[in-house]
Coordinates of C-alpha atoms in Angstrom, one line a residue:
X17 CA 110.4 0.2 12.8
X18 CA 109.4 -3.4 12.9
X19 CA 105.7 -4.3 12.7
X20 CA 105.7 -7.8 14.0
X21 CA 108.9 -9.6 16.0
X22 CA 107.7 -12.9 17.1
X23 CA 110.1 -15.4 19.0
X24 CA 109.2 -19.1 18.3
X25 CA 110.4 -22.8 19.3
X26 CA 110.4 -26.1 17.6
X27 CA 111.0 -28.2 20.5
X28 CA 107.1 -30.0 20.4
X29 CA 104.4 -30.0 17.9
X30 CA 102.0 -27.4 19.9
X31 CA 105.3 -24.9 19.0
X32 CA 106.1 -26.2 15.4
X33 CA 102.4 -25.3 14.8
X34 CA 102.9 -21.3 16.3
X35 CA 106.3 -21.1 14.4
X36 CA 104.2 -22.1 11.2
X37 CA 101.3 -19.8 12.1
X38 CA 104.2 -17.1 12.7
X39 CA 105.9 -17.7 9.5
X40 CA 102.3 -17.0 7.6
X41 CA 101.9 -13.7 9.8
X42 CA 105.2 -12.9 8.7
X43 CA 105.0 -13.0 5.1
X44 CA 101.0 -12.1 5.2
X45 CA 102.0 -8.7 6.6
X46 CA 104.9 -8.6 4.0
X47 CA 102.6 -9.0 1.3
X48 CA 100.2 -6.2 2.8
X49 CA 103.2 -3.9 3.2
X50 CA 102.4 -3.3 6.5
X51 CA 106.5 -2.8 7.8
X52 CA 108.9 -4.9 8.8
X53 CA 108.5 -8.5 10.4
X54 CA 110.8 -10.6 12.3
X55 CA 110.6 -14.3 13.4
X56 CA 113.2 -15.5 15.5
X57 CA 112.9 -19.9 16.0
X58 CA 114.4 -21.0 18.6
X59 CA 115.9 -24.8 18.3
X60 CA 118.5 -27.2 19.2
X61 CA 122.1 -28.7 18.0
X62 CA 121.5 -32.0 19.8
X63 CA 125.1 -33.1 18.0
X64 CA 126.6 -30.0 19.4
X65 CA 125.6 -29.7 22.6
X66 CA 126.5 -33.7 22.5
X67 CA 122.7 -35.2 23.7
X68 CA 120.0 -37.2 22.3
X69 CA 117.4 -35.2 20.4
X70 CA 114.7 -35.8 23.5
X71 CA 117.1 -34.5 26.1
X72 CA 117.9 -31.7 23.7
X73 CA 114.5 -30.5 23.7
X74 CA 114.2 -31.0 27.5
X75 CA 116.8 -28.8 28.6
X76 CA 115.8 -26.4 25.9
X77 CA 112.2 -26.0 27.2
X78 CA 114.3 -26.4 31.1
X79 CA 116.8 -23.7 31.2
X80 CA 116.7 -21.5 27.6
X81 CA 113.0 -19.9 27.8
X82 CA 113.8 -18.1 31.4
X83 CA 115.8 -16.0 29.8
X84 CA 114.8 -16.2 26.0
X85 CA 110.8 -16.1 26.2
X86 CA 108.8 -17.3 23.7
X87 CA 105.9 -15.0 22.2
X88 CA 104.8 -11.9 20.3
X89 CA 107.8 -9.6 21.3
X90 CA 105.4 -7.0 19.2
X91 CA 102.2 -7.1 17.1
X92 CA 100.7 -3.9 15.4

């Protein structure tokens, strides 16, 4: 089974610093063979979803995290 499963955001700098710190759990526990680890970021297609960068973020941090919340999802 997984060790650590982790689900990140990139949407400000507070998160792109937890997605870093995530990242270096991630491999740290690789390295120490402790099982499995997972990271899932979640970000935005501002040219897909056809708005500005800013609003991007906004309706990211608005309507995705009720129903995709961000944190440890599981930590050994």
């Amino acid at each position: 089974g997984a060790y650590y499963i982790e689900r990140t955001s990139v949407h400000d700098v507070p998160n792109i610093n937890k997605t870093k710190k995530a990242i270096k759990k991630a491999f740290s526990n690789s390295m120490e063979e402790k099982g499995l680890s997972f990271v899932e970021i979640v970000a935005t297609c501002s040219s897909g979803w056809k708005m500005s960068p800013a609003e991007a973020n906004n309706w990211m941090s608005e309507h995705m995290f009720e129903a995709y919340p961000l944190g440890d999802l599981k930590d050994l």
